[in-house]
Short mmCIF file of C-alpha atoms (C1' of nucleotides) in Angstrom, two decimals:
data_model
loop_
_atom_site.label_atom_id
_atom_site.label_comp_id
_atom_site.label_asym_id
_atom_site.label_seq_id
_atom_site.Cartn_x
_atom_site.Cartn_y
_atom_site.Cartn_z
CA UNK A 1 84.74 98.74 138.95
CA UNK A 2 86.63 101.97 139.28
CA UNK A 3 89.43 100.66 141.39
CA UNK A 4 92.98 99.70 140.66
CA UNK A 5 94.09 103.13 139.77
CA UNK A 6 96.19 105.51 141.61
CA UNK A 7 96.04 108.83 140.05
CA UNK A 8 99.19 110.50 138.79
CA UNK A 9 100.66 113.60 140.36
CA UNK A 10 102.87 116.24 138.83
CA UNK A 11 101.71 115.34 135.36
CA UNK A 12 100.40 118.73 134.35
CA UNK A 13 96.84 117.55 134.87
CA UNK A 14 95.34 118.42 138.24
CA UNK A 15 94.17 115.48 140.31
CA UNK A 16 90.62 116.84 140.46
CA UNK A 17 90.49 116.88 136.66
CA UNK A 18 91.88 113.35 136.29
CA UNK A 19 89.28 112.17 138.77
CA UNK A 20 86.51 114.10 137.00
CA UNK A 21 87.50 112.41 133.72
CA UNK A 22 87.39 108.96 135.31
CA UNK A 23 84.05 109.53 136.99
CA UNK A 24 82.65 110.78 133.67
CA UNK A 25 83.91 107.63 131.96
CA UNK A 26 82.50 105.43 134.73
CA UNK A 27 79.11 107.11 134.34
CA UNK A 28 79.26 106.62 130.56
CA UNK A 29 79.95 102.88 130.82
CA UNK A 30 77.16 102.40 133.30
CA UNK A 31 79.17 101.59 136.43
CA UNK A 32 76.78 103.52 138.68
CA UNK A 33 73.53 102.55 136.97
CA UNK A 34 72.29 100.49 139.94
CA UNK A 35 71.91 103.44 142.27
CA UNK A 36 71.73 106.29 139.79
CA UNK A 37 74.15 108.07 142.05
CA UNK A 38 77.86 108.58 142.37
CA UNK A 39 79.39 106.88 145.45
CA UNK A 40 79.79 109.09 148.56
CA UNK A 41 82.68 111.54 148.52
CA UNK A 42 84.51 109.70 151.28
CA UNK A 43 84.33 106.44 149.35
CA UNK A 44 85.57 108.05 146.15
CA UNK A 45 88.38 109.72 148.08
CA UNK A 46 89.46 106.37 149.45
CA UNK A 47 89.15 104.68 146.03
CA UNK A 48 91.30 107.25 144.30
CA UNK A 49 93.67 107.69 147.21
CA UNK A 50 93.13 111.42 147.53
CA UNK A 51 91.65 113.87 149.98
CA UNK A 52 87.92 114.48 150.07
CA UNK A 53 88.45 118.11 149.05
CA UNK A 54 89.99 116.92 145.81
CA UNK A 55 87.02 114.68 145.04
CA UNK A 56 84.72 117.60 145.77
CA UNK A 57 86.56 119.72 143.21
CA UNK A 58 86.06 116.96 140.62
CA UNK A 59 82.35 116.57 141.41
CA UNK A 60 81.95 120.33 141.32
CA UNK A 61 83.35 120.41 137.77
CA UNK A 62 80.98 117.65 136.65
CA UNK A 63 78.07 119.45 138.29
CA UNK A 64 79.08 122.55 136.35
CA UNK A 65 78.90 120.46 133.14
CA UNK A 66 75.34 119.54 134.01
CA UNK A 67 76.17 115.87 134.47
CA UNK A 68 75.53 115.65 138.24
CA UNK A 69 73.19 117.17 140.81
CA UNK A 70 74.33 117.03 144.44
CA UNK A 71 71.55 116.76 147.00
CA UNK A 72 72.40 117.44 150.62
CA UNK A 73 71.76 114.49 152.87
CA UNK A 74 71.07 112.18 149.93
CA UNK A 75 74.03 111.96 147.59
CA UNK A 76 75.08 113.05 144.10
CA UNK A 77 72.53 112.19 141.44
CA UNK A 78 73.53 111.31 137.90
CA UNK A 79 71.68 113.17 135.15
CA UNK A 80 72.11 110.58 132.40
CA UNK A 81 73.19 111.62 128.99
CA UNK A 82 73.59 109.07 126.23
CA UNK A 83 76.25 109.28 123.61
CA UNK A 84 75.01 109.83 120.06
CA UNK A 85 76.04 107.08 117.67
CA UNK A 86 77.05 108.22 114.22
CA UNK A 87 77.18 105.39 111.65
CA UNK A 88 79.83 105.56 108.93
CA UNK A 89 79.29 103.60 105.76
CA UNK A 90 79.33 104.02 102.01
CA UNK A 91 76.01 105.82 102.34
CA UNK A 92 76.77 108.05 105.29
CA UNK A 93 74.13 110.75 105.86
CA UNK A 94 74.18 112.92 108.93
CA UNK A 95 70.47 113.37 109.47
CA UNK A 96 69.49 109.79 108.70
CA UNK A 97 72.45 108.53 110.72
CA UNK A 98 71.50 110.24 113.93
CA UNK A 99 67.90 109.36 113.08
CA UNK A 100 65.74 108.85 116.13
CA UNK A 101 68.55 109.35 118.66
CA UNK A 102 67.66 113.00 119.05
CA UNK A 103 64.34 114.79 118.91
CA UNK A 104 65.65 117.93 117.30
CA UNK A 105 68.35 118.11 114.64
CA UNK A 106 69.62 121.16 112.86
CA UNK A 107 72.47 122.43 110.71
CA UNK A 108 73.63 126.03 110.63
CA UNK A 109 75.92 127.80 108.20
CA UNK A 110 78.33 129.98 110.15
CA UNK A 111 80.29 131.33 107.23
CA UNK A 112 81.11 130.67 103.58
CA UNK A 113 83.57 132.01 101.05
CA UNK A 114 85.33 131.20 97.81
CA UNK A 115 89.06 130.65 98.19
CA UNK A 116 92.00 128.98 96.43
CA UNK A 117 92.35 125.28 97.25
CA UNK A 118 95.14 124.34 99.64
CA UNK A 119 97.33 121.36 98.81
CA UNK A 120 95.28 118.98 100.96
CA UNK A 121 91.92 120.18 99.67
CA UNK A 122 93.13 120.16 96.08
CA UNK A 123 94.35 116.58 96.38
CA UNK A 124 91.05 115.46 97.90
CA UNK A 125 88.82 117.20 95.32
CA UNK A 126 91.17 116.25 92.49
CA UNK A 127 91.78 119.79 91.27
CA UNK A 128 94.96 121.80 90.84
CA UNK A 129 96.22 123.56 93.97
CA UNK A 130 95.08 127.18 93.93
CA UNK A 131 91.90 126.44 91.98
CA UNK A 132 88.99 128.36 93.50
CA UNK A 133 86.78 126.23 95.76
CA UNK A 134 83.85 127.00 98.02
CA UNK A 135 84.39 126.71 101.76
CA UNK A 136 81.44 126.40 104.13
CA UNK A 137 81.73 126.50 107.91
CA UNK A 138 78.85 124.88 109.72
CA UNK A 139 77.63 123.77 113.10
CA UNK A 140 75.30 120.86 113.76
CA UNK A 141 73.10 120.64 116.82
CA UNK A 142 71.13 117.79 118.34
CA UNK A 143 68.60 118.68 121.02
CA UNK A 144 70.15 122.11 121.51
CA UNK A 145 73.65 120.71 122.03
CA UNK A 146 76.48 121.09 119.52
CA UNK A 147 77.50 117.74 118.04
CA UNK A 148 79.79 118.79 115.21
CA UNK A 149 81.70 121.71 113.81
CA UNK A 150 82.62 121.23 110.14
CA UNK A 151 84.60 122.91 107.44
CA UNK A 152 83.59 121.63 104.01
CA UNK A 153 85.03 122.40 100.58
CA UNK A 154 83.09 122.10 97.31
CA UNK A 155 84.43 122.33 93.74
CA UNK A 156 83.53 125.36 91.64
CA UNK A 157 81.72 126.44 89.58
CA UNK A 158 79.55 123.35 89.99
CA UNK A 159 78.34 124.21 93.48
CA UNK A 160 78.35 127.99 93.43
CA UNK A 161 75.49 129.15 95.61
CA UNK A 162 75.00 125.92 97.52
CA UNK A 163 75.72 127.67 100.83
CA UNK A 164 72.44 129.56 100.58
CA UNK A 165 70.47 126.38 99.97
CA UNK A 166 72.21 124.67 102.86
CA UNK A 167 71.54 127.63 105.12
CA UNK A 168 67.85 127.52 104.14
CA UNK A 169 67.29 123.76 104.44
CA UNK A 170 69.85 122.84 107.09
CA UNK A 171 70.62 119.65 105.18
CA UNK A 172 73.60 118.87 102.96
CA UNK A 173 71.73 116.08 101.19
CA UNK A 174 68.85 118.41 100.32
CA UNK A 175 71.23 121.12 99.15
CA UNK A 176 73.11 118.70 96.93
CA UNK A 177 69.84 117.47 95.45
CA UNK A 178 69.15 121.05 94.47
CA UNK A 179 72.36 120.87 92.44
CA UNK A 180 71.30 117.71 90.64
CA UNK A 181 73.24 115.36 92.90
CA UNK A 182 70.57 112.72 93.48
CA UNK A 183 72.92 110.37 95.27
CA UNK A 184 76.43 110.38 96.68
CA UNK A 185 78.79 108.01 98.47
CA UNK A 186 81.35 108.31 101.24
CA UNK A 187 84.65 107.38 99.61
CA UNK A 188 86.97 107.67 102.55
CA UNK A 189 86.92 108.73 106.20
CA UNK A 190 89.97 109.39 108.34
CA UNK A 191 89.33 109.37 112.07
CA UNK A 192 91.65 110.72 114.73
CA UNK A 193 91.38 112.29 118.17
CA UNK A 194 93.03 115.38 119.64
CA UNK A 195 92.68 117.65 122.61
CA UNK A 196 90.19 120.47 122.27
CA UNK A 197 91.67 123.62 120.80
CA UNK A 198 90.58 127.14 121.73
CA UNK A 199 88.07 127.20 118.87
CA UNK A 200 86.43 124.01 120.10
CA UNK A 201 85.91 125.46 123.54
CA UNK A 202 83.52 128.08 122.23
CA UNK A 203 82.04 126.29 119.20
CA UNK A 204 81.36 122.97 120.86
CA UNK A 205 81.09 124.23 124.42
CA UNK A 206 83.96 122.16 125.74
CA UNK A 207 86.41 122.52 128.61
CA UNK A 208 90.19 122.55 128.12
CA UNK A 209 91.59 119.04 128.12
CA UNK A 210 88.40 117.67 126.58
CA UNK A 211 88.68 115.29 123.65
CA UNK A 212 87.65 116.07 120.09
CA UNK A 213 87.12 113.35 117.48
CA UNK A 214 88.26 114.61 114.08
CA UNK A 215 87.11 113.17 110.77
CA UNK A 216 88.35 114.02 107.30
CA UNK A 217 85.77 112.75 104.82
CA UNK A 218 85.52 112.64 101.04
CA UNK A 219 82.15 112.33 99.30
CA UNK A 220 81.70 111.63 95.58
CA UNK A 221 78.79 111.51 93.16
CA UNK A 222 77.72 108.23 91.48
CA UNK A 223 80.25 108.86 88.67
CA UNK A 224 83.07 109.00 91.18
CA UNK A 225 83.57 112.75 90.89
CA UNK A 226 84.50 114.34 94.23
CA UNK A 227 81.74 116.70 95.35
CA UNK A 228 82.76 117.50 98.91
CA UNK A 229 85.74 117.27 101.24
CA UNK A 230 84.98 117.97 104.88
CA UNK A 231 86.91 118.14 108.12
CA UNK A 232 84.60 117.78 111.12
CA UNK A 233 85.17 118.01 114.85
CA UNK A 234 82.94 116.13 117.32
CA UNK A 235 82.91 116.27 121.13
CA UNK A 236 84.07 112.79 122.15
CA UNK A 237 81.93 112.72 125.28
CA UNK A 238 78.75 113.12 123.22
CA UNK A 239 79.54 111.24 120.03
CA UNK A 240 80.88 107.88 118.89
CA UNK A 241 81.18 106.31 115.45
CA UNK A 242 80.10 102.94 114.17
CA UNK A 243 81.61 101.45 111.05
CA UNK A 244 79.38 98.81 109.54
CA UNK A 245 81.23 96.39 107.32
CA UNK O 1 99.95 128.13 111.48
CA UNK O 2 99.64 127.68 115.21
CA UNK O 3 98.19 131.01 116.03
CA UNK O 4 94.74 132.14 116.97
CA UNK O 5 94.68 130.56 120.33
CA UNK O 6 95.35 131.77 123.73
CA UNK O 7 95.53 128.99 126.16
CA UNK O 8 93.12 128.56 129.07
CA UNK O 9 94.14 129.01 132.67
CA UNK O 10 92.73 127.54 135.86
CA UNK O 11 91.15 124.67 134.00
CA UNK O 12 92.85 121.85 135.85
CA UNK O 13 95.19 121.34 132.92
CA UNK O 14 98.56 123.03 133.31
CA UNK O 15 99.47 125.55 130.61
CA UNK O 16 102.66 123.65 129.76
CA UNK O 17 100.62 120.53 129.07
CA UNK O 18 98.07 122.34 126.88
CA UNK O 19 100.95 123.83 124.93
CA UNK O 20 102.71 120.47 124.66
CA UNK O 21 99.52 118.98 123.22
CA UNK O 22 99.19 121.73 120.64
CA UNK O 23 102.83 121.54 119.58
CA UNK O 24 102.50 117.77 119.25
CA UNK O 25 99.44 118.25 117.04
CA UNK O 26 101.23 120.88 114.95
CA UNK O 27 104.15 118.50 114.45
CA UNK O 28 101.77 115.69 113.46
CA UNK O 29 100.04 117.78 110.80
CA UNK O 30 103.33 118.89 109.32
CA UNK O 31 103.28 122.56 110.27
CA UNK O 32 107.01 122.60 110.96
CA UNK O 33 108.16 120.39 108.12
CA UNK O 34 109.98 123.18 106.28
CA UNK O 35 112.67 123.62 108.89
CA UNK O 36 112.42 120.30 110.68
CA UNK O 37 112.56 122.32 113.87
CA UNK O 38 110.13 123.80 116.35
CA UNK O 39 110.11 127.63 116.37
CA UNK O 40 112.38 129.28 118.96
CA UNK O 41 111.14 129.30 122.54
CA UNK O 42 110.71 133.07 122.53
CA UNK O 43 108.52 132.90 119.42
CA UNK O 44 106.36 130.11 120.84
CA UNK O 45 106.01 132.02 124.10
CA UNK O 46 104.78 135.08 122.21
CA UNK O 47 102.42 132.96 120.05
CA UNK O 48 100.81 131.27 123.03
CA UNK O 49 100.92 134.35 125.22
CA UNK O 50 102.91 132.73 128.01
CA UNK O 51 106.33 132.99 129.59
CA UNK O 52 109.30 131.28 127.97
CA UNK O 53 109.71 129.05 131.04
CA UNK O 54 106.24 127.66 130.44
CA UNK O 55 107.09 126.85 126.84
CA UNK O 56 110.28 125.21 128.06
CA UNK O 57 108.25 122.95 130.36
CA UNK O 58 106.13 121.90 127.38
CA UNK O 59 109.17 121.24 125.17
CA UNK O 60 110.80 119.34 128.00
CA UNK O 61 107.80 117.01 128.17
CA UNK O 62 107.92 116.39 124.41
CA UNK O 63 111.67 115.80 124.63
CA UNK O 64 110.95 113.23 127.33
CA UNK O 65 108.55 111.51 124.92
CA UNK O 66 111.37 111.22 122.39
CA UNK O 67 109.71 113.59 119.95
CA UNK O 68 112.23 116.45 120.12
CA UNK O 69 115.96 116.98 120.59
CA UNK O 70 117.03 120.46 121.73
CA UNK O 71 120.46 121.66 120.59
CA UNK O 72 121.96 124.65 122.34
CA UNK O 73 122.64 127.53 120.01
CA UNK O 74 120.74 125.89 117.14
CA UNK O 75 117.15 125.10 118.01
CA UNK O 76 114.87 122.22 118.83
CA UNK O 77 114.91 119.41 116.25
CA UNK O 78 111.87 117.28 115.46
CA UNK O 79 112.72 113.58 115.58
CA UNK O 80 109.43 111.88 114.84
CA UNK O 81 106.23 113.03 113.26
CA UNK O 82 104.55 110.00 111.76
CA UNK O 83 101.20 108.72 112.94
CA UNK O 84 100.38 105.12 112.08
CA UNK O 85 97.32 104.79 109.88
CA UNK O 86 95.12 101.81 110.58
CA UNK O 87 92.65 101.06 107.78
CA UNK O 88 89.23 99.70 108.73
CA UNK O 89 87.26 97.81 106.13
CA UNK O 90 85.39 94.56 105.69
CA UNK O 91 88.77 92.84 105.47
CA UNK O 92 90.53 94.53 108.34
CA UNK O 93 93.80 92.82 109.29
CA UNK O 94 96.18 94.35 111.77
CA UNK O 95 99.49 93.26 110.27
CA UNK O 96 98.55 93.93 106.65
CA UNK O 97 96.89 97.18 107.64
CA UNK O 98 99.95 98.71 109.24
CA UNK O 99 101.92 97.13 106.43
CA UNK O 100 105.04 99.05 105.53
CA UNK O 101 104.40 101.91 107.95
CA UNK O 102 106.62 100.28 110.56
CA UNK O 103 109.74 98.17 110.24
CA UNK O 104 109.01 95.89 113.15
CA UNK O 105 105.58 94.60 114.13
CA UNK O 106 104.76 92.20 116.92
CA UNK O 107 101.87 90.91 119.00
CA UNK O 108 102.23 89.62 122.55
CA UNK O 109 99.79 87.63 124.66
CA UNK O 110 99.74 89.10 128.16
CA UNK O 111 97.18 86.80 129.66
CA UNK O 112 94.36 84.41 128.75
CA UNK O 113 91.60 82.60 130.61
CA UNK O 114 88.23 80.94 130.14
CA UNK O 115 85.36 82.82 131.76
CA UNK O 116 81.58 83.16 131.57
CA UNK O 117 80.42 85.63 128.93
CA UNK O 118 79.22 89.01 130.17
CA UNK O 119 76.03 90.46 128.72
CA UNK O 120 77.91 92.57 126.17
CA UNK O 121 80.24 89.78 125.06
CA UNK O 122 77.38 87.27 124.89
CA UNK O 123 75.33 89.59 122.69
CA UNK O 124 78.27 90.16 120.37
CA UNK O 125 79.23 86.50 120.00
CA UNK O 126 75.58 85.44 119.86
CA UNK O 127 75.74 83.04 122.79
CA UNK O 128 73.77 82.91 126.03
CA UNK O 129 75.10 85.11 128.86
CA UNK O 130 77.24 83.02 131.19
CA UNK O 131 78.38 80.64 128.45
CA UNK O 132 82.13 80.00 128.81
CA UNK O 133 84.26 82.02 126.40
CA UNK O 134 87.99 82.48 125.97
CA UNK O 135 89.46 85.87 126.86
CA UNK O 136 92.88 86.89 125.56
CA UNK O 137 94.70 90.05 126.63
CA UNK O 138 97.30 91.23 124.17
CA UNK O 139 99.64 94.06 123.36
CA UNK O 140 100.73 95.09 119.87
CA UNK O 141 103.99 96.89 119.21
CA UNK O 142 105.29 98.75 116.16
CA UNK O 143 108.96 99.65 116.14
CA UNK O 144 109.28 99.03 119.88
CA UNK O 145 106.36 101.35 120.72
CA UNK O 146 103.00 100.12 121.96
CA UNK O 147 100.22 100.79 119.43
CA UNK O 148 97.34 98.80 120.90
CA UNK O 149 96.15 97.02 124.00
CA UNK O 150 93.36 94.57 123.29
CA UNK O 151 90.97 92.31 125.12
CA UNK O 152 89.47 89.73 122.78
CA UNK O 153 86.80 87.09 123.43
CA UNK O 154 86.45 83.86 121.41
CA UNK O 155 83.60 81.32 121.52
CA UNK O 156 84.27 77.90 123.06
CA UNK O 157 84.93 75.07 122.54
CA UNK O 158 85.71 76.06 118.94
CA UNK O 159 88.83 78.09 119.75
CA UNK O 160 90.14 76.35 122.85
CA UNK O 161 93.93 76.55 122.74
CA UNK O 162 94.15 79.45 120.27
CA UNK O 163 95.97 81.61 122.83
CA UNK O 164 99.05 79.38 122.57
CA UNK O 165 99.10 79.62 118.79
CA UNK O 166 98.67 83.39 118.95
CA UNK O 167 101.46 83.65 121.52
CA UNK O 168 103.73 81.60 119.24
CA UNK O 169 102.95 83.33 115.94
CA UNK O 170 102.08 86.84 117.15
CA UNK O 171 99.33 86.96 114.52
CA UNK O 172 95.58 86.59 114.99
CA UNK O 173 95.09 85.74 111.33
CA UNK O 174 97.67 82.94 111.50
CA UNK O 175 96.19 81.60 114.73
CA UNK O 176 92.69 81.56 113.25
CA UNK O 177 93.99 79.74 110.18
CA UNK O 178 95.28 77.07 112.53
CA UNK O 179 91.67 76.64 113.63
CA UNK O 180 90.39 76.20 110.08
CA UNK O 181 89.27 79.81 109.70
CA UNK O 182 90.68 80.55 106.26
CA UNK O 183 88.98 83.91 105.98
CA UNK O 184 87.03 86.30 108.17
CA UNK O 185 85.33 89.67 107.90
CA UNK O 186 84.95 92.72 110.10
CA UNK O 187 81.21 92.97 110.74
CA UNK O 188 81.11 96.08 112.88
CA UNK O 189 83.47 98.55 114.53
CA UNK O 190 82.52 101.09 117.17
CA UNK O 191 84.99 103.92 117.64
CA UNK O 192 85.13 106.31 120.56
CA UNK O 193 87.73 108.32 122.43
CA UNK O 194 88.38 108.73 126.15
CA UNK O 195 91.06 109.99 128.45
CA UNK O 196 93.81 107.53 129.33
CA UNK O 197 93.07 105.42 132.39
CA UNK O 198 95.71 104.18 134.83
CA UNK O 199 96.06 100.90 132.93
CA UNK O 200 96.79 102.81 129.72
CA UNK O 201 99.56 104.79 131.37
CA UNK O 202 101.61 101.67 131.96
CA UNK O 203 100.47 99.47 129.06
CA UNK O 204 100.67 102.10 126.33
CA UNK O 205 103.25 104.31 128.01
CA UNK O 206 101.02 107.37 128.13
CA UNK O 207 100.83 110.43 130.35
CA UNK O 208 97.69 111.40 132.27
CA UNK O 209 95.35 113.48 130.15
CA UNK O 210 96.47 111.65 127.02
CA UNK O 211 93.79 110.44 124.62
CA UNK O 212 92.96 106.82 123.93
CA UNK O 213 90.98 105.73 120.87
CA UNK O 214 88.76 102.80 121.77
CA UNK O 215 87.35 100.34 119.25
CA UNK O 216 84.85 97.55 119.85
CA UNK O 217 85.05 95.18 116.88
CA UNK O 218 83.19 92.05 115.82
CA UNK O 219 84.73 89.58 113.38
CA UNK O 220 82.85 86.71 111.75
CA UNK O 221 83.75 83.77 109.55
CA UNK O 222 82.51 83.47 105.94
CA UNK O 223 79.30 81.81 107.17
CA UNK O 224 78.52 84.80 109.35
CA UNK O 225 79.31 83.03 112.62
CA UNK O 226 80.96 85.36 115.15
CA UNK O 227 84.50 84.24 115.85
CA UNK O 228 85.91 87.14 117.84
CA UNK O 229 84.77 90.21 119.75
CA UNK O 230 87.56 92.58 120.72
CA UNK O 231 87.86 95.85 122.60
CA UNK O 232 91.11 97.63 121.74
CA UNK O 233 92.75 100.78 123.04
CA UNK O 234 95.09 102.86 120.85
CA UNK O 235 97.22 105.90 121.78
CA UNK O 236 95.59 108.71 119.78
CA UNK O 237 98.87 110.55 119.27
CA UNK O 238 100.36 107.57 117.43
CA UNK O 239 97.38 106.08 115.63
CA UNK O 240 94.55 107.15 113.38
CA UNK O 241 91.92 105.16 111.50
CA UNK O 242 90.87 105.26 107.88
CA UNK O 243 87.51 103.94 106.79
CA UNK O 244 87.47 103.15 103.10
CA UNK O 245 84.02 103.12 101.60
"C1'" DT M 1 140.34 135.12 113.92
"C1'" DG M 2 136.70 137.61 116.25
"C1'" DA M 3 132.51 140.27 117.26
"C1'" DG M 4 127.62 140.07 117.31
"C1'" DA M 5 123.22 137.80 116.88
"C1'" DT M 6 120.54 133.84 117.90
"C1'" DT M 7 119.08 130.11 120.65
"C1'" DT M 8 119.04 126.86 124.47
"C1'" DG M 9 120.39 126.14 129.54
"C1'" DT M 10 120.38 127.61 134.41
"C1'" DC M 11 119.94 130.49 138.31
"C1'" DC M 12 117.30 133.84 141.25
"C1'" DG M 13 112.84 135.43 143.54
"C1'" DT M 14 107.72 135.92 143.85
"C1'" DA M 15 102.69 135.14 143.27
"C1'" DT M 16 99.01 131.93 142.55
"C1'" DG M 17 96.92 127.23 142.14
"C1'" DT M 18 96.60 122.63 143.88
"C1'" DA M 19 96.31 119.14 147.57
"C1'" DT M 20 96.46 117.67 152.27
"C1'" DG M 21 94.92 117.54 157.14
"C1'" DC F 1 86.99 128.00 157.83
"C1'" DC F 2 92.11 127.46 158.84
"C1'" DA F 3 97.23 126.37 158.03
"C1'" DT F 4 100.95 124.04 155.43
"C1'" DA F 5 103.59 121.99 151.46
"C1'" DC F 6 104.37 121.60 146.78
"C1'" DA F 7 103.42 122.55 141.73
"C1'" DT F 8 102.68 125.96 138.44
"C1'" DA F 9 103.59 130.36 136.12
"C1'" DC F 10 105.88 134.64 135.71
"C1'" DG F 11 109.78 137.99 135.30
"C1'" DG F 12 114.45 138.95 134.85
"C1'" DA F 13 119.43 138.05 134.29
"C1'" DC F 14 123.21 135.68 132.65
"C1'" DA F 15 125.93 131.58 130.85
"C1'" DA F 16 126.97 128.35 127.08
"C1'" DA F 17 126.75 126.73 122.39
"C1'" DT F 18 126.24 127.70 117.56
"C1'" DC F 19 125.97 130.35 113.34
"C1'" DT F 20 126.99 134.40 110.36
"C1'" DC F 21 129.62 137.93 108.57
#
DNA sequence: TGAGATTTGTCCGTATGTATG
DNA sequence: CCATACATACGGACAAATCTC
């Protein structure tokens, strides 16, 4: 199922990395589920039309990522990792959304500060540009792996101090409840994908060339007042979204 | 606005390609809108911490993509910076969705055939695995650039012959209307992102390492009967999605 | 008109990374 | 492990086009 594809040279992406990306994708869509192993290096080399050394470099990178374990005399075992599914709907909640897909979920506040609203943030929160807003940087983990890195903006003075509550509870929903927001709805979500930037490499533990899914989301209270605008970055090899109509 | 990021070496992704990706992203988010030009090569080289030749290789790639036009003695002009926005909602329609964002829209049938339903397709269309279904491969263009490559499955015998109507009209909605489907709704959309595969390079005109947004969508008629299951691939540098709550 | 500054275009050589056999 | 070929990245120097004063 991984045939029909010569790999492209002189493209600025090393052959071993192109091959690593394709093997990762093949593992994700279950192509090797029957054996639980990657095909032998010589077979892969023939399939991709490259030298065995090049395949070895690709497998070595995937082994480094913790996705494979080579066993001499046996083959290269696949250590399966499922992709977390993150539902997006009018009632999007991070913790409920991931639900039972991970044993351990947590949210961490990395930093927070009050600052004047940029044009984009001001438009989203429906305030004048330059109005003070609260910015919170956070990291979400599932089973000890980073699944999102967010920057969220909240209007002031309504939510002054919410960062402390979030830091204590690890939940946005709980923190909002503390500020008398019993319910809220997801008004709009923009989804795009870009290559990992230097910040993603450290925050999300990614390699250069990796893919980051980016969402820009607006949440509002039941009266329609914007309460949060957030830009979040997700590692595409660990997360997907589902939009339920 | 493009600072704070040295670029990573020996990662299997050439520096010039990493830099090309970041400049493309900076163009897309409007960082250079004031001048309509990319900063001078020497400035970019200093920002990224690389030699000017390396920046030139990146700019050369973007010029090849039709995104830039260098002018000796003046600078490097930005030709194109729009990303098509594709709204996803209960009433998702491709043509209406793209709407006025492009002057010319078209859909082309590349291939179609009847085949037994795979496990995934059968589950989506709510038929028994192996039941014959109609598969249609299509390509959608906006202003002479490919914006999606889709594989869609339709239940049989209900939609036998719909490929011809789609090929003639270039519109799924029109073709469905021909089969007495006056209205339909988007039940579910899964969104993920992967690296471009060999097929994407030719179909969507992408370079290796490029990002492809993948959607798996189920449409149903007003009675809730599944009428179409489609897996579509979009070039992430030209397309983004918006989910409206 | 012209001199100087700025910016892209092209050449040289050299060291390292990638890919093959 | 080796040897070989090509791509990538760097450093420097200069030419050509454009703008400003």
